[in-house]
mmCIF file with all atom_site columns, C-alpha atoms and ligand atoms in Angstrom:
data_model
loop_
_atom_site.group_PDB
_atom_site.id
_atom_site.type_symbol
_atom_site.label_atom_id
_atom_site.label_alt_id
_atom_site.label_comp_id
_atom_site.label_asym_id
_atom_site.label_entity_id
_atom_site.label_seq_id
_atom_site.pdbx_PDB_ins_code
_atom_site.Cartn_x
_atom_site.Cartn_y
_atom_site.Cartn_z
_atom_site.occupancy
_atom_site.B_iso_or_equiv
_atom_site.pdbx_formal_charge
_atom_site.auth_seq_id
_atom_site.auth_comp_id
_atom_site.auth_asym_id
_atom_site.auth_atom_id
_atom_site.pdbx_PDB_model_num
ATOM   1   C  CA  . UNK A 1 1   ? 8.343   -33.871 13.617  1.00 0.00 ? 58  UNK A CA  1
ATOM   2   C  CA  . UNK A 1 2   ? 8.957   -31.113 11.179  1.00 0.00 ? 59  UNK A CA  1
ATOM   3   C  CA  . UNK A 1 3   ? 5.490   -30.262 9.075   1.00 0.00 ? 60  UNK A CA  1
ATOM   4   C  CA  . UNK A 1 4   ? 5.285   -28.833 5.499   1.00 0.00 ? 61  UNK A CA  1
ATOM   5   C  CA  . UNK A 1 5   ? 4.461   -25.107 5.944   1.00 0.00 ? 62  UNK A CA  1
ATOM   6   C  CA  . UNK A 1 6   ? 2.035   -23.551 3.456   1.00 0.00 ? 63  UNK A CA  1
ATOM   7   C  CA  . UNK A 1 7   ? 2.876   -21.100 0.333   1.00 0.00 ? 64  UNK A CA  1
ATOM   8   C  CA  . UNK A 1 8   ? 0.052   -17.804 -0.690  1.00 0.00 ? 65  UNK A CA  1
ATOM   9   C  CA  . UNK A 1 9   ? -1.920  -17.999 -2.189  1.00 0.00 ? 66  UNK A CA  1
ATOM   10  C  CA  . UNK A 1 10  ? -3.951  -21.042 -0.022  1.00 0.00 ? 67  UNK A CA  1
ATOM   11  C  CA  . UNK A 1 11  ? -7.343  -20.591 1.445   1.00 0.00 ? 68  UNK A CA  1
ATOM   12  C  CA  . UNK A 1 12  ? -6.379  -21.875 4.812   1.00 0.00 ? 69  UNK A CA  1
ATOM   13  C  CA  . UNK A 1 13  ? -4.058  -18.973 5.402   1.00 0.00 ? 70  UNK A CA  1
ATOM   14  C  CA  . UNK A 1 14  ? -7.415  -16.241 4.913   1.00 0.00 ? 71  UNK A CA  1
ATOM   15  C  CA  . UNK A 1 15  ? -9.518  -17.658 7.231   1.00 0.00 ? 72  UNK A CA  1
ATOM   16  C  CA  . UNK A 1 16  ? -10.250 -16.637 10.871  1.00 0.00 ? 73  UNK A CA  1
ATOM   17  C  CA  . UNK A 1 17  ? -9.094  -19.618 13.003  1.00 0.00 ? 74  UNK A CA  1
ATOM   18  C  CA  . UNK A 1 18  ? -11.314 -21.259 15.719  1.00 0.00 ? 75  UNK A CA  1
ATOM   19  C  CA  . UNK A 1 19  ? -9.910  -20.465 19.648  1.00 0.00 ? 76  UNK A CA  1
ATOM   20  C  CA  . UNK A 1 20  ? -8.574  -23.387 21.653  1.00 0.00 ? 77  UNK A CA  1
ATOM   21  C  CA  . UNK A 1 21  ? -11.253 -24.747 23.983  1.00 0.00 ? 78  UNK A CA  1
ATOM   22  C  CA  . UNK A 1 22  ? -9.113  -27.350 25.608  1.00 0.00 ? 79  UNK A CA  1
ATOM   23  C  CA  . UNK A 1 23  ? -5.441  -28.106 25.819  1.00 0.00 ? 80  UNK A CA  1
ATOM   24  C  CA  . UNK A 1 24  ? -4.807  -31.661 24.799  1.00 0.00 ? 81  UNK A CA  1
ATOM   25  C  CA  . UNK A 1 25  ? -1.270  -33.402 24.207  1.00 0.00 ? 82  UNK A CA  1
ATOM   26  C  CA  . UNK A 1 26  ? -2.211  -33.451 20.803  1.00 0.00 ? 83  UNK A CA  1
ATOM   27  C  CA  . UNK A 1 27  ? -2.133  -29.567 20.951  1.00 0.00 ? 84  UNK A CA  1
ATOM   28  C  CA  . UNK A 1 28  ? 1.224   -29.445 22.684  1.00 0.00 ? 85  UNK A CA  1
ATOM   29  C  CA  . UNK A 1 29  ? 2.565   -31.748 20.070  1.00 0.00 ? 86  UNK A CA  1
ATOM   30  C  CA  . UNK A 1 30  ? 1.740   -29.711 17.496  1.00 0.00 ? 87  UNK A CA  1
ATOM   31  C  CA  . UNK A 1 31  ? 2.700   -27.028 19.135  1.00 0.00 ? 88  UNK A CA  1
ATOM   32  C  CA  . UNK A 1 32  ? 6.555   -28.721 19.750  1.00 0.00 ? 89  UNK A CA  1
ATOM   33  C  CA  . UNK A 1 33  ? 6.226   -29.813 15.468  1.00 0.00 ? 90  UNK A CA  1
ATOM   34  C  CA  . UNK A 1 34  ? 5.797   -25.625 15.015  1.00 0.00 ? 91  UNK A CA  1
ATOM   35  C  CA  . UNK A 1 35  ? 8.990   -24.662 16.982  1.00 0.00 ? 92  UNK A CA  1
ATOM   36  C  CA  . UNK A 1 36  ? 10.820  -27.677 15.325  1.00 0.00 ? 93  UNK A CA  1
ATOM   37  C  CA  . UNK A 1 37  ? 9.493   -26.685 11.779  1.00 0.00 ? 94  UNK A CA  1
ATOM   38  C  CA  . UNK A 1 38  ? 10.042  -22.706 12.923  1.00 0.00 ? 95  UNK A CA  1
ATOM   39  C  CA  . UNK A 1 39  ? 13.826  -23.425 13.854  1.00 0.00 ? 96  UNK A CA  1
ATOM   40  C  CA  . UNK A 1 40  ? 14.544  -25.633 10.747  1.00 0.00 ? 97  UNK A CA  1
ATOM   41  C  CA  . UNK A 1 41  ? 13.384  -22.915 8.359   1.00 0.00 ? 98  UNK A CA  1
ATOM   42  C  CA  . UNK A 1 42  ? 14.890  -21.045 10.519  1.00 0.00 ? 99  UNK A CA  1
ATOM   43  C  CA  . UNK A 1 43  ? 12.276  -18.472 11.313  1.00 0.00 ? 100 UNK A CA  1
ATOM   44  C  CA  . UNK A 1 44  ? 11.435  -16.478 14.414  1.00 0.00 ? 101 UNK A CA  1
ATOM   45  C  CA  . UNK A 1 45  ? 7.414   -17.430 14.638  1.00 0.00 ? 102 UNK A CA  1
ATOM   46  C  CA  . UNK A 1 46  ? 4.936   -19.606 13.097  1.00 0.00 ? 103 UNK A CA  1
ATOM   47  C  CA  . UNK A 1 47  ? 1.178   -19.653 13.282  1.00 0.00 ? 104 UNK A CA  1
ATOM   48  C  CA  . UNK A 1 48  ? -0.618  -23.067 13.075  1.00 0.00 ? 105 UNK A CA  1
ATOM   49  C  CA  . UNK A 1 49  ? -2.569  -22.052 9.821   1.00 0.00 ? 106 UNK A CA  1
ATOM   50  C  CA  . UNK A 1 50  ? 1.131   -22.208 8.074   1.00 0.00 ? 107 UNK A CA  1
ATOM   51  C  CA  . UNK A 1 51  ? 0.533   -25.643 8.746   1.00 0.00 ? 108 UNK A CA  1
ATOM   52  C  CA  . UNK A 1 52  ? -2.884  -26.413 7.802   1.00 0.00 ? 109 UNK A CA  1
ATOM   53  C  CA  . UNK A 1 53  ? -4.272  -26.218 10.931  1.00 0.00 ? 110 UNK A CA  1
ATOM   54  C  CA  . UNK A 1 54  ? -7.127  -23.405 11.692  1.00 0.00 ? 111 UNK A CA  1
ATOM   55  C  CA  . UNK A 1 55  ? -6.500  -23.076 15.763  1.00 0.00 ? 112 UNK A CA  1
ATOM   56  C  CA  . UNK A 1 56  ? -5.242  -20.178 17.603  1.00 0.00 ? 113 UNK A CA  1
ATOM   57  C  CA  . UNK A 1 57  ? -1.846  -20.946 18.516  1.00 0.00 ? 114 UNK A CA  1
ATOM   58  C  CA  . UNK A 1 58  ? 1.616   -19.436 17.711  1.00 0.00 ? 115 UNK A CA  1
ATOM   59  C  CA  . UNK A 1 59  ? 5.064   -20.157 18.440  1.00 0.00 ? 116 UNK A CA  1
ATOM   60  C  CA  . UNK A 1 60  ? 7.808   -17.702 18.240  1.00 0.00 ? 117 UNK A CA  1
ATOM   61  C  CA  . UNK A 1 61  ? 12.055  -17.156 19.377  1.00 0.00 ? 118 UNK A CA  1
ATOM   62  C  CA  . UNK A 1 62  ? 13.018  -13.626 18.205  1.00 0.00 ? 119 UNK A CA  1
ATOM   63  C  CA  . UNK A 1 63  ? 16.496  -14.436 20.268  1.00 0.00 ? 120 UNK A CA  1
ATOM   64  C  CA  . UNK A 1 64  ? 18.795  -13.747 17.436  1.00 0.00 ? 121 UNK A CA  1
ATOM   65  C  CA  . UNK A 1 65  ? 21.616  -13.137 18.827  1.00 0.00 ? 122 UNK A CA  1
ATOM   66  C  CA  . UNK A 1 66  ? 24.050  -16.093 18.045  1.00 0.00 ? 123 UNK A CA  1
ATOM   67  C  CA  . UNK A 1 67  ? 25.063  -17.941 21.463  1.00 0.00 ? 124 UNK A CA  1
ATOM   68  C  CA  . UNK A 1 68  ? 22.329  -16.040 23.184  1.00 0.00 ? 125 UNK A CA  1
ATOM   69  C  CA  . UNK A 1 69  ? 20.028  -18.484 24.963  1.00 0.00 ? 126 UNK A CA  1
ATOM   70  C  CA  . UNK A 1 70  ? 16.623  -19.212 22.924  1.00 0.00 ? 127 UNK A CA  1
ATOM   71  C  CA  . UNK A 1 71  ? 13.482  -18.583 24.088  1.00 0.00 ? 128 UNK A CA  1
ATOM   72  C  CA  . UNK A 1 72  ? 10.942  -20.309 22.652  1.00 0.00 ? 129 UNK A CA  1
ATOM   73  C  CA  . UNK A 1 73  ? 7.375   -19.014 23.074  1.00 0.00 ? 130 UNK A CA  1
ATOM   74  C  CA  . UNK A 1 74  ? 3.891   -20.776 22.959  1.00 0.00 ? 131 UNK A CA  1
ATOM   75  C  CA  . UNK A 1 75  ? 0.876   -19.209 22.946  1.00 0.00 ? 132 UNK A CA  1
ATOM   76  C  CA  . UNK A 1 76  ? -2.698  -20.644 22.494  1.00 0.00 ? 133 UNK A CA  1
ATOM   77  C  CA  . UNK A 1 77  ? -5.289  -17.845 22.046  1.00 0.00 ? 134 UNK A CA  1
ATOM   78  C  CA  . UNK A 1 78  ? -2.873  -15.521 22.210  1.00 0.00 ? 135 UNK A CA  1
ATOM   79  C  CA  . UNK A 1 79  ? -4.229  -11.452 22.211  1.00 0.00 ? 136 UNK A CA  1
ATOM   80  C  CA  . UNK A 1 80  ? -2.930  -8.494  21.898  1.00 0.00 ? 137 UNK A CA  1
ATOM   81  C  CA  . UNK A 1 81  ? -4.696  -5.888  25.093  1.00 0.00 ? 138 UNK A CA  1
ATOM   82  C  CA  . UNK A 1 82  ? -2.946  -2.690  24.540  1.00 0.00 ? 139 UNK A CA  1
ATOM   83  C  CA  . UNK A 1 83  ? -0.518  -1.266  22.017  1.00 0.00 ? 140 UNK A CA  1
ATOM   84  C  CA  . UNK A 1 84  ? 1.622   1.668   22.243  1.00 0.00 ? 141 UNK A CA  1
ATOM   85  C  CA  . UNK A 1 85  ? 0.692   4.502   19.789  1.00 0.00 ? 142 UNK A CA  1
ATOM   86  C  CA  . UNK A 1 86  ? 4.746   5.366   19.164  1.00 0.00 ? 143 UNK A CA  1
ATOM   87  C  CA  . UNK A 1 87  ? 4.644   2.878   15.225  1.00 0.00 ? 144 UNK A CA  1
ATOM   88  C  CA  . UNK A 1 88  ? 7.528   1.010   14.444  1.00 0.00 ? 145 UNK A CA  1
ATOM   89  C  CA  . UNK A 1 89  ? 8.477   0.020   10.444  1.00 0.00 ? 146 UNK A CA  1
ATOM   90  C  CA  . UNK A 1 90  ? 10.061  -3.521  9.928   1.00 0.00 ? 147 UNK A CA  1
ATOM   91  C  CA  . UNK A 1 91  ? 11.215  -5.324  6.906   1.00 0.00 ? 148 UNK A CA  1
ATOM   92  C  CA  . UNK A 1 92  ? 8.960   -8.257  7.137   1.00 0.00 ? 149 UNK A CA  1
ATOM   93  C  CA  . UNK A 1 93  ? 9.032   -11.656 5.774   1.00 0.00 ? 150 UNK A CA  1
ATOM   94  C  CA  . UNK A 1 94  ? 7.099   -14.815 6.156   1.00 0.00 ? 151 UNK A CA  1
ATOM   95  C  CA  . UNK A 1 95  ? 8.008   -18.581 5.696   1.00 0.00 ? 152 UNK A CA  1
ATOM   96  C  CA  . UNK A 1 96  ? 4.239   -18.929 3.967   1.00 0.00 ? 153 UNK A CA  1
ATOM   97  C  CA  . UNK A 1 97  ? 5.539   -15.831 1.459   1.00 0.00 ? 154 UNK A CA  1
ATOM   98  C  CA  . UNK A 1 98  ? 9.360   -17.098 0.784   1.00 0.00 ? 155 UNK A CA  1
ATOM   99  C  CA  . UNK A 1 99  ? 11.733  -14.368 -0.272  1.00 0.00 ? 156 UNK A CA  1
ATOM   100 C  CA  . UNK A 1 100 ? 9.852   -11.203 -0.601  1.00 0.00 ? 157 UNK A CA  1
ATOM   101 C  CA  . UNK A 1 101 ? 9.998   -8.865  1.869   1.00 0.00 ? 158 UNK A CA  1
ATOM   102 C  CA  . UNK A 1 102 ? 8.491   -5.361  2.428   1.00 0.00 ? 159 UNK A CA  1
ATOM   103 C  CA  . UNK A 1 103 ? 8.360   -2.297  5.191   1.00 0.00 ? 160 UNK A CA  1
ATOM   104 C  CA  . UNK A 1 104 ? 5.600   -2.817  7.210   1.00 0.00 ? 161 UNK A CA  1
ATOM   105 C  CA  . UNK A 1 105 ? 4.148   -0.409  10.180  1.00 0.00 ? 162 UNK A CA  1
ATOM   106 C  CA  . UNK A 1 106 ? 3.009   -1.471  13.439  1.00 0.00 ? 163 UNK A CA  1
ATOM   107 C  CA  . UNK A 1 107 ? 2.427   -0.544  17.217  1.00 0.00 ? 164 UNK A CA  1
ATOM   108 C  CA  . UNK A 1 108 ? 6.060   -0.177  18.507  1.00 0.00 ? 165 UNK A CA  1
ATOM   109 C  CA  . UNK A 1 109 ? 4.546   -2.007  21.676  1.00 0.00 ? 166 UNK A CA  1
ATOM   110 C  CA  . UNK A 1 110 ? 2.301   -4.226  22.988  1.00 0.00 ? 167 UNK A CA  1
ATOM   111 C  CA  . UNK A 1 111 ? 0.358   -6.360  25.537  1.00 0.00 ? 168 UNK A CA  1
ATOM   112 C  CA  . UNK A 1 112 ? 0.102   -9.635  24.670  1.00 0.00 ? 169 UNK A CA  1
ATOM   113 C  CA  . UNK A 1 113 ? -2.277  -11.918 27.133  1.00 0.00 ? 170 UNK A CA  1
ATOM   114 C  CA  . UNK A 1 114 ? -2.544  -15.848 25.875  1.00 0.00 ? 171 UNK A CA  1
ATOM   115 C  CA  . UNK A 1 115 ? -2.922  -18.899 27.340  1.00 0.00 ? 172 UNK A CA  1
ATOM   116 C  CA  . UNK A 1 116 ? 0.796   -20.975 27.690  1.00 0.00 ? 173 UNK A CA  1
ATOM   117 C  CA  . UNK A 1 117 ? 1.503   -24.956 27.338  1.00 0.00 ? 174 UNK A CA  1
ATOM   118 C  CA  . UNK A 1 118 ? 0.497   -25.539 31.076  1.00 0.00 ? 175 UNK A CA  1
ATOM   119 C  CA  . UNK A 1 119 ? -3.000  -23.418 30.420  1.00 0.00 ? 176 UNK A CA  1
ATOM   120 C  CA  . UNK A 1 120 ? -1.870  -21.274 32.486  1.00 0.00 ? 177 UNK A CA  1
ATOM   121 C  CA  . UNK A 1 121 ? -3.073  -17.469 31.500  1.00 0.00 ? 178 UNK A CA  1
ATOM   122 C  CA  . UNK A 1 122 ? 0.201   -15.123 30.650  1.00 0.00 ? 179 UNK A CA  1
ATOM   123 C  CA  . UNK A 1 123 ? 0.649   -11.575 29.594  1.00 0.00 ? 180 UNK A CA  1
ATOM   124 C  CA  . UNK A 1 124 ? 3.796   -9.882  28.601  1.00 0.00 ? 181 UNK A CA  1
ATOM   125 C  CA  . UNK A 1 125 ? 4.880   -6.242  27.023  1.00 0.00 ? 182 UNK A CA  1
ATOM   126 C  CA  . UNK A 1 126 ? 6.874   -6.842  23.760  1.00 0.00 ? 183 UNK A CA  1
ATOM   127 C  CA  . UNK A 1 127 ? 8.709   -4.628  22.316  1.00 0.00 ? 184 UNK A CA  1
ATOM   128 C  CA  . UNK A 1 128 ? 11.543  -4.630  19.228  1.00 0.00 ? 185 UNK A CA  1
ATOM   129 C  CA  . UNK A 1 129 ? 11.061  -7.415  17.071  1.00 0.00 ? 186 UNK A CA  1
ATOM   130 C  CA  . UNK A 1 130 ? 9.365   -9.047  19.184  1.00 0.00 ? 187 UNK A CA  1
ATOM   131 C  CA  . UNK A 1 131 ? 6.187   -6.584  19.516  1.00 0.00 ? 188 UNK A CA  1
ATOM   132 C  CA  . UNK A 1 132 ? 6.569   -6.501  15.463  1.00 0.00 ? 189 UNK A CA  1
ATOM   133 C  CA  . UNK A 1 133 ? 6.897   -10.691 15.099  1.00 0.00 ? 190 UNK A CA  1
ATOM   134 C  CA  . UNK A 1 134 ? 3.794   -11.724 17.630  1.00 0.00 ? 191 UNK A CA  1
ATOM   135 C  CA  . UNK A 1 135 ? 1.411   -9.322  15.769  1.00 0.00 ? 192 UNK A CA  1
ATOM   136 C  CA  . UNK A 1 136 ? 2.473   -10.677 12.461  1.00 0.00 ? 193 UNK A CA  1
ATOM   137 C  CA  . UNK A 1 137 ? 1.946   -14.313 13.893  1.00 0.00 ? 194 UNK A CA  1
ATOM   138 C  CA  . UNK A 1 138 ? -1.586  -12.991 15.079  1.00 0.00 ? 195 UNK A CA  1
ATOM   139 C  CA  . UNK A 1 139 ? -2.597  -11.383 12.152  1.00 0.00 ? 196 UNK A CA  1
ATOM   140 C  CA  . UNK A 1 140 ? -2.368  -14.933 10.526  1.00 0.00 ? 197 UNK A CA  1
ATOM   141 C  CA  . UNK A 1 141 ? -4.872  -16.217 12.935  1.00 0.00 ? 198 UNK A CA  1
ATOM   142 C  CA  . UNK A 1 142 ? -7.308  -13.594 11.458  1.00 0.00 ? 199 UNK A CA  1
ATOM   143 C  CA  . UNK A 1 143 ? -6.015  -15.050 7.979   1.00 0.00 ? 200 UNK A CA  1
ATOM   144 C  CA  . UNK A 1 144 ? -4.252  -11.352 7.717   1.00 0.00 ? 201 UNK A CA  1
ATOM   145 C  CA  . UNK A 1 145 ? -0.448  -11.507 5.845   1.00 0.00 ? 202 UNK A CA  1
ATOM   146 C  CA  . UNK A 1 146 ? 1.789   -8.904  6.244   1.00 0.00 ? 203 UNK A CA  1
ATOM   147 C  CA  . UNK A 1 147 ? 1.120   -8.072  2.041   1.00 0.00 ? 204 UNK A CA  1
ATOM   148 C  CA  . UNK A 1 148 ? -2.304  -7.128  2.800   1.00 0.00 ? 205 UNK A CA  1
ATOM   149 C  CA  . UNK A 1 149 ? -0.621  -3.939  4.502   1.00 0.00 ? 206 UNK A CA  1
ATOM   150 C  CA  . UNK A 1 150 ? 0.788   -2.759  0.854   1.00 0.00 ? 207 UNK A CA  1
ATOM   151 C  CA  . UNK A 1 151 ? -0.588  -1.362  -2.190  1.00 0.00 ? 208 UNK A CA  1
ATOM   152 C  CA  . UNK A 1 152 ? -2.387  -3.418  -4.451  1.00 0.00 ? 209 UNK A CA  1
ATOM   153 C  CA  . UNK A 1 153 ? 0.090   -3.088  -6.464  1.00 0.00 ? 210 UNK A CA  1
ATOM   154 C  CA  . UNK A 1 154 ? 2.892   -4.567  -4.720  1.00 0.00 ? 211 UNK A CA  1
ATOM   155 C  CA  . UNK A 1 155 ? 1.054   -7.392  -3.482  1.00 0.00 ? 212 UNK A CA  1
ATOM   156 C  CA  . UNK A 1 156 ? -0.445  -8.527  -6.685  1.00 0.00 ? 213 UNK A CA  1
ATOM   157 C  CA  . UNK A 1 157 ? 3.314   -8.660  -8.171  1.00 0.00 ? 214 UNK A CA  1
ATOM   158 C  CA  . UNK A 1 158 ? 4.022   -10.947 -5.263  1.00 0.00 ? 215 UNK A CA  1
ATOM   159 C  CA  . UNK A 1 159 ? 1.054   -13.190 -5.463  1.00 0.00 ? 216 UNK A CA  1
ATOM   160 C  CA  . UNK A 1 160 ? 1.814   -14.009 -9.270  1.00 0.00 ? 217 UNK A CA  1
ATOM   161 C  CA  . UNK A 1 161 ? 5.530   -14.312 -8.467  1.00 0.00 ? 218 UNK A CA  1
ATOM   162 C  CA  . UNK A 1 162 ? 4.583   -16.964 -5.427  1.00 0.00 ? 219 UNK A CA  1
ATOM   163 C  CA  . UNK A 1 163 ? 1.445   -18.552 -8.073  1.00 0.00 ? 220 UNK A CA  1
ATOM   164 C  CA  . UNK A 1 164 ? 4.703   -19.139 -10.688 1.00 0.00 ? 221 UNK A CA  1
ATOM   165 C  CA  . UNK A 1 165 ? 6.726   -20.464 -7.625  1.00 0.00 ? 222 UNK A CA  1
ATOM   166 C  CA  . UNK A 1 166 ? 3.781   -22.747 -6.600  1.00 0.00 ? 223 UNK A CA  1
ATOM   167 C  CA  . UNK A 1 167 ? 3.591   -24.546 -10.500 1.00 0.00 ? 224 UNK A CA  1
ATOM   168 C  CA  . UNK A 1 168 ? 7.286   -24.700 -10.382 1.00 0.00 ? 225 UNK A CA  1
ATOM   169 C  CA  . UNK A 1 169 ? 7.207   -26.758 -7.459  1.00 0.00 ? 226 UNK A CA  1
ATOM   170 C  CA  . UNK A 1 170 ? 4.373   -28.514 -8.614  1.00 0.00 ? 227 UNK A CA  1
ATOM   171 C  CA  . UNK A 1 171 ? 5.887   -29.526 -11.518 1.00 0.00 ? 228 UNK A CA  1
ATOM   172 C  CA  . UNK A 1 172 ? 9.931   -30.913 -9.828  1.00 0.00 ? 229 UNK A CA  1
HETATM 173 O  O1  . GNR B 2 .   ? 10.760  -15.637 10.185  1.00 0.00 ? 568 GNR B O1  1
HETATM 174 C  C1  . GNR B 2 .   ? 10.075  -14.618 10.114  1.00 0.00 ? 568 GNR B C1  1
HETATM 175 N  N1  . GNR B 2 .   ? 10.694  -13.400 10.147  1.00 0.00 ? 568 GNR B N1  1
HETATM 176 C  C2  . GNR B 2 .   ? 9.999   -12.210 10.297  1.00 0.00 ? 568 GNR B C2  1
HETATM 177 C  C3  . GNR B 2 .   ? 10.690  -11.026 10.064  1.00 0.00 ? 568 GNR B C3  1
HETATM 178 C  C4  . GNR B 2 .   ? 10.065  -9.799  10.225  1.00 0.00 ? 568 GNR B C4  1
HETATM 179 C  C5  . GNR B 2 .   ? 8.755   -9.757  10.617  1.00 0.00 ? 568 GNR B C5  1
HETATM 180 C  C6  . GNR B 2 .   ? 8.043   -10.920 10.842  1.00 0.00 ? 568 GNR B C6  1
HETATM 181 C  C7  . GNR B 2 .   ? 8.660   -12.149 10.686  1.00 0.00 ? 568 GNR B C7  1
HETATM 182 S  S1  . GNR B 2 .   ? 7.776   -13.598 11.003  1.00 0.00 ? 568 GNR B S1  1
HETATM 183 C  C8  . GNR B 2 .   ? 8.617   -14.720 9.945   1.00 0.00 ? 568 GNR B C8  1
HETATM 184 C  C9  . GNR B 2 .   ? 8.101   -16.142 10.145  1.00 0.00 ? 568 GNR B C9  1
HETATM 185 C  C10 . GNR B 2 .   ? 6.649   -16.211 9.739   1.00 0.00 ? 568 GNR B C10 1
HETATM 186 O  O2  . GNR B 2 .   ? 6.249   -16.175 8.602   1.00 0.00 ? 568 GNR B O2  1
HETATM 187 N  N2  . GNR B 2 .   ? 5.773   -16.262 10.698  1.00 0.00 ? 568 GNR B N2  1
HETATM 188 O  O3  . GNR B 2 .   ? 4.463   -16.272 10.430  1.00 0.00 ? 568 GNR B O3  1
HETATM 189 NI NI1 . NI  B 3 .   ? 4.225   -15.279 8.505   1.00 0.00 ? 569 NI  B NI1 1
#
């Protein structure tokens, strides 16, 4: 079932979500509603606080490639254990931020240990946009957006522009 995914400014998406103490079905149902919701958008992650929910799970499919096999990924509690110190800038975007994107700078690589759908523990080096897409999806478990990495400036203009696009909605 595809969920209605939150728009900044919202005060779930700034807090600090609670960790996962144990896996239920309800869990992994949510978690198959994010990659649902994720590929309709389309998108290539999703935290659970897009959603309204303040737990510490992510999905995320940076297979872009058309015909390329997907590879959906689900992490609960996910962590990142080491990152590279070679950066790497992306033009990021997020489905809670529609439409505005911006250069942001991260670790070109990193470690990634969570907890996967079977609670089994995983790790994995990502790298690409993959490395850049899991810390974004992170960050939102800390309640962290990628505009929080530019200028007051810049993310003011966007926080008005997504206010006006909140009353508009409001309002159809
Ligand atoms: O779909 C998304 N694309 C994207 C592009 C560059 C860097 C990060 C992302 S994540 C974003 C989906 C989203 O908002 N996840 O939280
Ligand atoms: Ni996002």
């Amino acid at each position: 079932m595809k969920r209605p995914i939150l728009i900044h400014p919202d005060p779930r998406l700034k807090k600090v979500c609670d960790p996962v103490t144990d896996l239920s079905d309800d869990l992994r149902a949510l978690a198959d509603d994010m990659l649902e919701t994720m590929y309709d958008a389309p998108g290539i992650g999703l935290a659970a606080p897009q959603v309204g929910v303040l737990q510490r799970l992510i999905v995320l499919d940076c297979v872009k490639e058309e015909g390329e096999k997907p590879r959906p990924i689900v992490m609960f509690n996910p962590e990142v254990v080491a990152a590279s110190d070679e950066m790497n800038t992306y033009e990021e975007g997020c489905l809670s931020i529609p439409e505005q994107y911006a250069d942001v700078t991260r670790p070109a690589e990193v470690t990634v240990k969570w907890i996967d759908r079977d609670g089994n523990e995983q790790s994995e080096d990502f790298g690409g946009l993959w490395a850049t897409c899991v810390q974004h999806e992170i960050d939102h478990l800390n309640g962290k957006l990628f505009i929080d990495y530019l200028g007051a400036m810049k993310r003011q203009m966007i926080t008005r522009k997504m206010q006006k696009l909140k009353r508009e909605k409001a309002r159809a």
